XYZ file of C-alpha atoms in Angstrom:
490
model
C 116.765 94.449 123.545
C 119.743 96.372 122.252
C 121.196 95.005 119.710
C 125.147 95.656 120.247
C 128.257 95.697 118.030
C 129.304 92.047 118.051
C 133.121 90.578 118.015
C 134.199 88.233 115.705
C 134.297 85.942 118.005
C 130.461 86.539 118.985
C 129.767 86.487 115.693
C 130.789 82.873 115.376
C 128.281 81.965 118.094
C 125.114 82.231 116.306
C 122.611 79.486 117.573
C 121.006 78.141 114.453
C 117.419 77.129 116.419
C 116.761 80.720 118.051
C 120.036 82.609 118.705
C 121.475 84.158 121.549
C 118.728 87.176 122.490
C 118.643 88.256 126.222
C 114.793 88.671 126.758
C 115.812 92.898 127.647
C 113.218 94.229 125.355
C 113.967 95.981 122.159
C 115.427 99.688 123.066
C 113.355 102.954 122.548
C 113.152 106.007 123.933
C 109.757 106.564 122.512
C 108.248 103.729 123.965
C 109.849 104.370 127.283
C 108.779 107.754 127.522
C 105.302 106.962 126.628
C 105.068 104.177 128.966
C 106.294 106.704 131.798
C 103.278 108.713 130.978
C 101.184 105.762 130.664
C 101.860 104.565 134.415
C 100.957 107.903 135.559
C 97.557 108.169 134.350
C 94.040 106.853 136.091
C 91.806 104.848 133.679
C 88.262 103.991 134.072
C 87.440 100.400 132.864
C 84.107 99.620 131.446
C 82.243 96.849 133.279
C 81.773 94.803 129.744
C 85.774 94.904 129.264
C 86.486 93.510 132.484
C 84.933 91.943 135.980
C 85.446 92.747 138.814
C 87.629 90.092 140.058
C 89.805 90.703 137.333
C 89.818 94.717 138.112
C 91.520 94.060 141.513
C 93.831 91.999 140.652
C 95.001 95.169 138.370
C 94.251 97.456 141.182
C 97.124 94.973 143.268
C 99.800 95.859 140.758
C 98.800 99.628 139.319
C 101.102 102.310 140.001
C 103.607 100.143 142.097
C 107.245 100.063 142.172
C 109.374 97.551 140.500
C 109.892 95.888 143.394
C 106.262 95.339 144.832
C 105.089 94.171 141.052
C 108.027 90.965 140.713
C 106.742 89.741 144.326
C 103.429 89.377 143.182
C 104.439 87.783 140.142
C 106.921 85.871 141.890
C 103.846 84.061 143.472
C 100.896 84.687 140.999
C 102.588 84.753 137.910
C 100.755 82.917 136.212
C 97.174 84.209 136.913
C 98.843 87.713 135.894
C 99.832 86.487 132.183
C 96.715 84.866 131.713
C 95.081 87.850 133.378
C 96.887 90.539 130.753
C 96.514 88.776 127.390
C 92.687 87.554 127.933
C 92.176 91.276 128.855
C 94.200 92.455 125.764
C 91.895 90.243 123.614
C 88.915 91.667 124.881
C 90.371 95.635 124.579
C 89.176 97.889 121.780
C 89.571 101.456 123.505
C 92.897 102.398 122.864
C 93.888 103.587 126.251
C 92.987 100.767 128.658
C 94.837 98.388 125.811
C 98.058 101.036 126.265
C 97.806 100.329 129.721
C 97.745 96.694 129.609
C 100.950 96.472 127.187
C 102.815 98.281 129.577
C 102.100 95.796 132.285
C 102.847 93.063 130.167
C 106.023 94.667 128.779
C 107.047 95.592 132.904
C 106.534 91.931 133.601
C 108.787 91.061 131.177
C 112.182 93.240 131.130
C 114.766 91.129 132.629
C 112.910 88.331 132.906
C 113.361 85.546 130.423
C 111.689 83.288 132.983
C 107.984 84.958 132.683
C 108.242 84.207 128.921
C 106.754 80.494 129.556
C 104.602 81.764 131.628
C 103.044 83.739 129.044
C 103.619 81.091 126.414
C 101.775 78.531 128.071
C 98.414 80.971 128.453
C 97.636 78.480 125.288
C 96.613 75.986 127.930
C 93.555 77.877 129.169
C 92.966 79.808 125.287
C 94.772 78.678 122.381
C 94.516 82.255 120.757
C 96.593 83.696 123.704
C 99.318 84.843 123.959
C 99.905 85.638 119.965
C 96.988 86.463 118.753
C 95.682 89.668 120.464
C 99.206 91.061 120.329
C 99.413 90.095 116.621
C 95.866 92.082 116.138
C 97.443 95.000 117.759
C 99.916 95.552 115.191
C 97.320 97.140 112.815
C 96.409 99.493 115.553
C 95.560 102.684 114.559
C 97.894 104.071 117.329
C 101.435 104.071 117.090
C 102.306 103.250 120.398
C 100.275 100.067 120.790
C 101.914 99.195 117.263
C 105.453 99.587 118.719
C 104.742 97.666 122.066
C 103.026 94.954 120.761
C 106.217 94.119 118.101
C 108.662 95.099 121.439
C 106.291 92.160 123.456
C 106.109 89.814 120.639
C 109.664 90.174 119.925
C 110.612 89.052 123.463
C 108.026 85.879 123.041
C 109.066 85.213 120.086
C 113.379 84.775 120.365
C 114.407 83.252 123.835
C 114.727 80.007 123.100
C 112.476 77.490 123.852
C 111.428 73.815 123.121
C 108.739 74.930 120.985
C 109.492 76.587 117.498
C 107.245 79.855 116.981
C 103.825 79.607 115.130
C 104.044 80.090 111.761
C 100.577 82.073 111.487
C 102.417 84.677 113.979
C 105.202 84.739 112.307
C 104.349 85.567 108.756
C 101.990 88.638 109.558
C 104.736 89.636 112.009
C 107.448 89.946 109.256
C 104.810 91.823 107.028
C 103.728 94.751 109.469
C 107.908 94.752 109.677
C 108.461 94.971 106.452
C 106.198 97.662 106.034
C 107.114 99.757 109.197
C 111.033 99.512 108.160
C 109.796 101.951 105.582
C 108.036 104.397 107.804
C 108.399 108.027 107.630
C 108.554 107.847 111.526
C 111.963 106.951 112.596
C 110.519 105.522 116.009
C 108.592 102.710 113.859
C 111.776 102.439 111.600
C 113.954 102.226 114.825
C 111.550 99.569 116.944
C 111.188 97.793 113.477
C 114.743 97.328 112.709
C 115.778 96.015 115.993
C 112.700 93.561 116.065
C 113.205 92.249 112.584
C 116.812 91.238 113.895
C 115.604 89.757 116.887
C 113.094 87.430 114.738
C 115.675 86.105 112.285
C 117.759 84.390 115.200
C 114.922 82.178 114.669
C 115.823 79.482 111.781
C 111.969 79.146 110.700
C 112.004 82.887 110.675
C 114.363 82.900 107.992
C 113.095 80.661 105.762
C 109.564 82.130 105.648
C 111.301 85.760 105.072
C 112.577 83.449 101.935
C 109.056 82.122 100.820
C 107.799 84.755 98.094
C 105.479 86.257 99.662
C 107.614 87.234 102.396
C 110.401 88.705 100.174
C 109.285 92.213 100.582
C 111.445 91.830 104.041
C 114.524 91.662 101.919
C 113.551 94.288 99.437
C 113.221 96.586 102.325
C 116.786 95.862 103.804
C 118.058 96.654 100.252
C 116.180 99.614 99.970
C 117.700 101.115 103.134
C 120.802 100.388 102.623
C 121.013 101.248 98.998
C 118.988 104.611 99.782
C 118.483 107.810 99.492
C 119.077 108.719 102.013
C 122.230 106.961 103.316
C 121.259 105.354 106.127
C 122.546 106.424 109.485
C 125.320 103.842 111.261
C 122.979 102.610 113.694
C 120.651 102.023 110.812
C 122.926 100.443 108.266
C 124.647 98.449 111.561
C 121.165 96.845 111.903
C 120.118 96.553 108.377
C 123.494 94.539 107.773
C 123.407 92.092 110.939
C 119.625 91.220 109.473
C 120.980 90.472 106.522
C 123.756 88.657 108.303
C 121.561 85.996 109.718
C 119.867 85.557 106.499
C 122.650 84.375 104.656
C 123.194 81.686 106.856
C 120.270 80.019 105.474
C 121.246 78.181 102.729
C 118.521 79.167 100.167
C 118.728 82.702 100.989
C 122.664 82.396 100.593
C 122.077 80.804 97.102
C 119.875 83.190 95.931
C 119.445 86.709 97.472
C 121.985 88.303 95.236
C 120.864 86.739 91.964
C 117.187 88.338 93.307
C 118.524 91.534 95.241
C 122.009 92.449 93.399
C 122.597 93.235 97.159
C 126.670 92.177 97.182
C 127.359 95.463 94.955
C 125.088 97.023 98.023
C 126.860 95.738 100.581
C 130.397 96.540 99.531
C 129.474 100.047 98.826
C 128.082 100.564 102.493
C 131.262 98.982 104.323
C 133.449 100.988 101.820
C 131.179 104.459 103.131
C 131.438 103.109 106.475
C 133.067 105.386 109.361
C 131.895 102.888 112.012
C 133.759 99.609 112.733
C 130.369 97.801 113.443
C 129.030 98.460 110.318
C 131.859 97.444 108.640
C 132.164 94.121 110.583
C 128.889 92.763 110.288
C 128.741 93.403 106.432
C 132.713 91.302 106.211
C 130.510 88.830 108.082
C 128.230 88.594 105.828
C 130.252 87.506 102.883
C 132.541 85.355 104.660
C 132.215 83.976 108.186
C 131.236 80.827 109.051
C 128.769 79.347 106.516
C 128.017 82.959 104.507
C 127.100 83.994 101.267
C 131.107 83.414 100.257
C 131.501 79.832 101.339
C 127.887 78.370 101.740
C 127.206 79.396 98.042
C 130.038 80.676 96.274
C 129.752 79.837 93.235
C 126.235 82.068 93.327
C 128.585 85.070 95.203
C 131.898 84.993 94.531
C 132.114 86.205 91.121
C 129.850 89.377 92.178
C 132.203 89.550 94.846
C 135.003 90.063 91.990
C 133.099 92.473 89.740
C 132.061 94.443 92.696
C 135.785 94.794 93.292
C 135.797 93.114 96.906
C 139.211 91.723 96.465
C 141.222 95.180 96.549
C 138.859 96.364 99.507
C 139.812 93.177 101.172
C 143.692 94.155 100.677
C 143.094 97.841 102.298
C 140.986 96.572 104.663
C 143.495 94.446 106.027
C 146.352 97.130 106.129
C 143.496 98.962 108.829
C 144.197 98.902 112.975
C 141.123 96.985 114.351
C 140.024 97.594 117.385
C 139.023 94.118 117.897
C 141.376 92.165 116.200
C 139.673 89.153 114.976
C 138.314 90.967 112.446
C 141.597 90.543 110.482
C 140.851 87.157 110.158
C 137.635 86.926 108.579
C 139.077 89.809 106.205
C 142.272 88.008 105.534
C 140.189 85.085 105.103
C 137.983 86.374 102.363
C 140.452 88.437 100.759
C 142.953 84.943 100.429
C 139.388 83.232 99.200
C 138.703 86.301 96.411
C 142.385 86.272 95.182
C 142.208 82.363 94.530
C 139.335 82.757 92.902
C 140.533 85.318 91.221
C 143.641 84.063 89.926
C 141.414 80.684 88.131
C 139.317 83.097 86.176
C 140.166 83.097 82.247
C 139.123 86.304 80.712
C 136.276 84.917 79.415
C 135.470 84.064 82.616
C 135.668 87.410 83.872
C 133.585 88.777 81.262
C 130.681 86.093 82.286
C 131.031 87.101 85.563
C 130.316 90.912 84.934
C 127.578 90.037 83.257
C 126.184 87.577 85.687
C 126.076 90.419 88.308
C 124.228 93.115 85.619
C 127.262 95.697 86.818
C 128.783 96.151 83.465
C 131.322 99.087 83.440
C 134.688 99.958 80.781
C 136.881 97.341 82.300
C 139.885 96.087 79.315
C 138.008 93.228 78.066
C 135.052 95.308 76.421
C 137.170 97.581 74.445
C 139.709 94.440 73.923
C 139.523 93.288 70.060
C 141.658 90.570 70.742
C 138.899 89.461 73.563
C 135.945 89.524 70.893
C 138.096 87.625 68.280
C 138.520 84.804 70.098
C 135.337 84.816 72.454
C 132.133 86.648 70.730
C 131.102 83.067 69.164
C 130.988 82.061 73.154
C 128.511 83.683 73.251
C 125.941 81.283 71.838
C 126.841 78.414 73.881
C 124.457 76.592 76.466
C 121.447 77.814 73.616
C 123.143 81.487 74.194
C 122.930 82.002 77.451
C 125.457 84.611 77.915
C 124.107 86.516 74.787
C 120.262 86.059 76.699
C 121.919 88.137 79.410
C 123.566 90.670 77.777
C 120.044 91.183 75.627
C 118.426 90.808 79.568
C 120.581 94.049 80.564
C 119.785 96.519 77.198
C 116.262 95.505 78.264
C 116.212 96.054 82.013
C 119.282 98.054 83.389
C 118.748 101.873 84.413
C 122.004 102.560 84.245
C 122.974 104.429 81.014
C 126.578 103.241 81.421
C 125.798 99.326 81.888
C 123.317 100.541 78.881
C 126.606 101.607 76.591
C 128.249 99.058 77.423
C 125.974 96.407 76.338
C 125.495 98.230 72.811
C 128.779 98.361 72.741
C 129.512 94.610 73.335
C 125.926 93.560 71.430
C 128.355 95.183 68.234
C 131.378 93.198 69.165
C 129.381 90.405 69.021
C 128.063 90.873 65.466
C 131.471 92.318 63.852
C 133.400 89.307 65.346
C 131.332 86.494 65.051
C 132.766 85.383 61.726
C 132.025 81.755 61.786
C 127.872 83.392 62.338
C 128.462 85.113 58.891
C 128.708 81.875 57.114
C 125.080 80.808 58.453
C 123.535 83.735 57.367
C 121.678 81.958 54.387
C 120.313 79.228 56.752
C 118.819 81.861 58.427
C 117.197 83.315 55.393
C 116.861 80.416 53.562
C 115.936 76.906 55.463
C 118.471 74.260 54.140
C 117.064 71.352 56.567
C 120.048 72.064 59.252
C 119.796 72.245 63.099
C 122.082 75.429 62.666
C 119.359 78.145 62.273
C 120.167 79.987 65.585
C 123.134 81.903 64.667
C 124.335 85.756 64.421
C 121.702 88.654 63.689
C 118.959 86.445 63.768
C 119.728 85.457 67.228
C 120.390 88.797 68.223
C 116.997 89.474 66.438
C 114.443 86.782 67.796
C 115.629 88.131 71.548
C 114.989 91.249 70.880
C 118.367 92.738 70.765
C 118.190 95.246 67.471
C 114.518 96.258 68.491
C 116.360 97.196 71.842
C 119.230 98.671 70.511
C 117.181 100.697 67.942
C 115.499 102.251 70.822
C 118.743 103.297 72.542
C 119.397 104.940 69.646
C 117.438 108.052 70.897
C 118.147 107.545 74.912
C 119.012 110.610 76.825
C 122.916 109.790 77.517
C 124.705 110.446 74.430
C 127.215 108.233 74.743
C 124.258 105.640 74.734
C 122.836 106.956 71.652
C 126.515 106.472 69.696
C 126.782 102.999 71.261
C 123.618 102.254 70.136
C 124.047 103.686 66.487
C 127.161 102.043 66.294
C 125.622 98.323 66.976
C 122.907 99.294 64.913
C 125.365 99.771 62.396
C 127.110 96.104 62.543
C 123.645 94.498 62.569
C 122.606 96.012 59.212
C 126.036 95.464 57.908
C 125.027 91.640 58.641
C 122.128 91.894 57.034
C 123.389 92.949 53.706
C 125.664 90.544 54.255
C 122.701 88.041 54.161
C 120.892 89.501 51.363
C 123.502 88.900 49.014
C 124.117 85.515 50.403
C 120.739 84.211 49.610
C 120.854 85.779 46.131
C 123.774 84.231 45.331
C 122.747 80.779 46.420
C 119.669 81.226 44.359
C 121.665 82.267 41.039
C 123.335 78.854 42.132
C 120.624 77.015 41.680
């Protein structure tokens, strides 16, 4: 199955049960190469893998054309896909189970028919048709590895009445996960295309949501945040993966607080040369029930900070090739700039630090901004001081690093209703007040952090650092003499 650039107007055609997949088999010119060389060969079955009966009925089909092999499935088909998977099961040689995965793979292509067939080998063996194909995947060659995803791939998307087993499923996105990581580009390749195949499938997506699935996502990211940047094709089906994740309305809600993958996203459509790529990412955000209108309060801001909005406006000065485009773009850029134009500054402010991409916009280095806002920062039991704390602790970026120093300072210098609670701090007075200022910068472990910093690697960290340092002694002494002075009081 090749997955191909899709229209706008295909895009909007997504079937939410199992999608839209001819049953073609996932493209590869590794696997068709190898099954060329496959065909060609004699094997020698052992009498314990197989009987006799069984061995002629192979002997009927082996080494004929195309056209010989659908008229005996057209009237036997299916004895054959009982015949292939309860020989598969058996298999532990790794030739004879080559052979039989290129048989099951030629009686599939162009066929979306067989697929029942195959499907209802559960009848005579509930293991079959899954299970042996499913073992197969942690073959130790990497051919039977790559047909058995291509076969269970084809099982697994056309649609049917049935949804797909959850016990095949969930191992399935696991060997995928780990192969969309492999230094072979074949697995990578087969992988890819596979993994886009499965998450027509509704159920599909919400397992790759459960936690111990998530490593699916974390690979998608990792791709396309690199190194190395990935390749069109790759980043093409890396983003129309992630596409039919987001329209699951849990993923939508919260792969971006999880995966910071909108700042990801934008940066590959904004490297992209290819239309395609740059399409199914626009998609993404915006079309039909996306990450921008099934969840945007989650998205939209990150949208904003990851400066989406004046993409949007170039993007839509571009000639498209197919046109509709335009109107998701316009769409979402119309969507960003109302948003946009509601914000408050303060609201801007939470939303950079929402998405952890802090950088020297105006309202950091704005006094104005910290006189009238750095007390916000202890509302809702300071939850937007909690993240700015969250980011000295976790971020590897040594600019979002300077930053936060920078504002951790602003906090402390402006927060001059915090100076007056300085003595409850020190010195209990029976008040509910006893959160405020240093101390609260303190008990979240803000000044440890910052005193750190203070000998980071960037320099422009370090002086940050030293600066905020600086403010929170400053309050301190400020403190000190408070509490002597309400003590000489007394």
């Amino acid at each position: 199955m090749t997955i191909e650039p899709l229209s706008a107007t295909c895009l909007g055609r997504l079937v939410y049960d199992y999608g839209d997949m001819s049953i073609a088999l996932v493209s590869s010119s590794f696997l068709d190469e190898q099954a060329t060389r496959i065909r060609s060969r004699s094997l020698s079955w052992e009498a314990r893998q197989i009987s006799t009966e069984d061995l002629s009925q192979l002997k009927k089909i082996d080494k004929q054309p195309p056209s010989k092999l659908n008229s005996v499935l057209m009237g036997e088909g299916p004895q054959y896909a009982f015949l292939f998977t309860s020989i598969l099961k058996k298999l532990a040689r790794t030739e004879p189970t080559q052979a039989v995965l290129v048989m099951i793979g030629d009686a599939l292509i162009d066929h979306e028919e067989r697929v029942g067939l195959f499907l209802r080998t559960s009848d005579q063996d509930p293991e079959l048709p899954f299970d042996p194909l499913v073992k197969a995947l942690d073959s130790d060659d990497e051919f039977v590895r790559l047909k058995s995803a291509q076969i269970l791939t084809a099982l697994l998307a056309p649609s049917t009445n049935t949804p797909p087993p959850e016990h095949v499923i969930t191992p399935f996105l696991h060997k995928l996960s780990v192969n969309i990581h492999s230094s072979s580009p074949n697995a990578q390749d087969v992988s890819l295309q596979c993994l886009a195949a499965l998450l027509s499938i509704r159920s599909a997506r919400s397992l790759a949501w459960q936690n111990q699935n998530r490593e699916i996502i974390r690979g998608l990211v990792k791709i396309l945040k690199g190194p190395p940047v990935p390749v069109p094709q790759t980043a093409y089906l890396a983003g129309y993966a992630m596409w039919l994740l987001s329209f699951d309305q849990a993923v939508a809600e919260g792969i971006n607080t999880e995966f910071d993958v909108i700042p990801v996203l934008v940066g590959i459509a904004q490297g992209a040369g290819k239309e395609k790529v740059i399409r199914v990412i626009i998609a993404t955000f915006k079309y039909g029930q996306n990450l921008a209108t099934k969840a945007p309060t989650a998205n939209l801001p990150s949208m904003l900070v990851a400066k989406l909005l004046p993409f949007c406006k170039n993007l839509a000065t571009r000639k498209w090739t197919d046109e509709e485009i335009l109107d998701d773009i316009t769409f979402l850029r119309d969507l960003l700039q109302q948003n946009f134009e509601s914000l408050t500054t303060y609201d801007e402010y939470t939303s950079e630090l929402a998405s952890g991409h802090l950088s020297w916009s105006p309202v950091h280095e704005s006094e104005a901004f910290w006189k009238e806002n750095a007390a916000r920062l202890d509302e809702k039991d300071f939850a937007q001081l909690k993240r700015l704390v969250e980011l000295l602790k976790t971020s590897q970026s040594s600019t979002v690093l300077a930053v936060a120093a920078h504002d951790l300072g602003q906090y402390v210098k402006h927060h001059d209703r915090g100076k007056k609670y300085v003595v409850q701090l020190s010195v209990p007075l029976g008040d509910d007040q006893a959160y405020l200022f240093d101390r609260a910068v303190t008990k979240l472990g803000g000044k440890a952090r910052v005193m750190e910093l203070m000998s980071h690697p960037d320099a422009d960290v370090r002086y940050r650092a030293l600066l905020s340092v600086q403010r929170l002694a400053q309050g301190e002494l400020f403190a000190f003499a408070a509490v002597h002075h309400q003590i000489d009081e007394r």
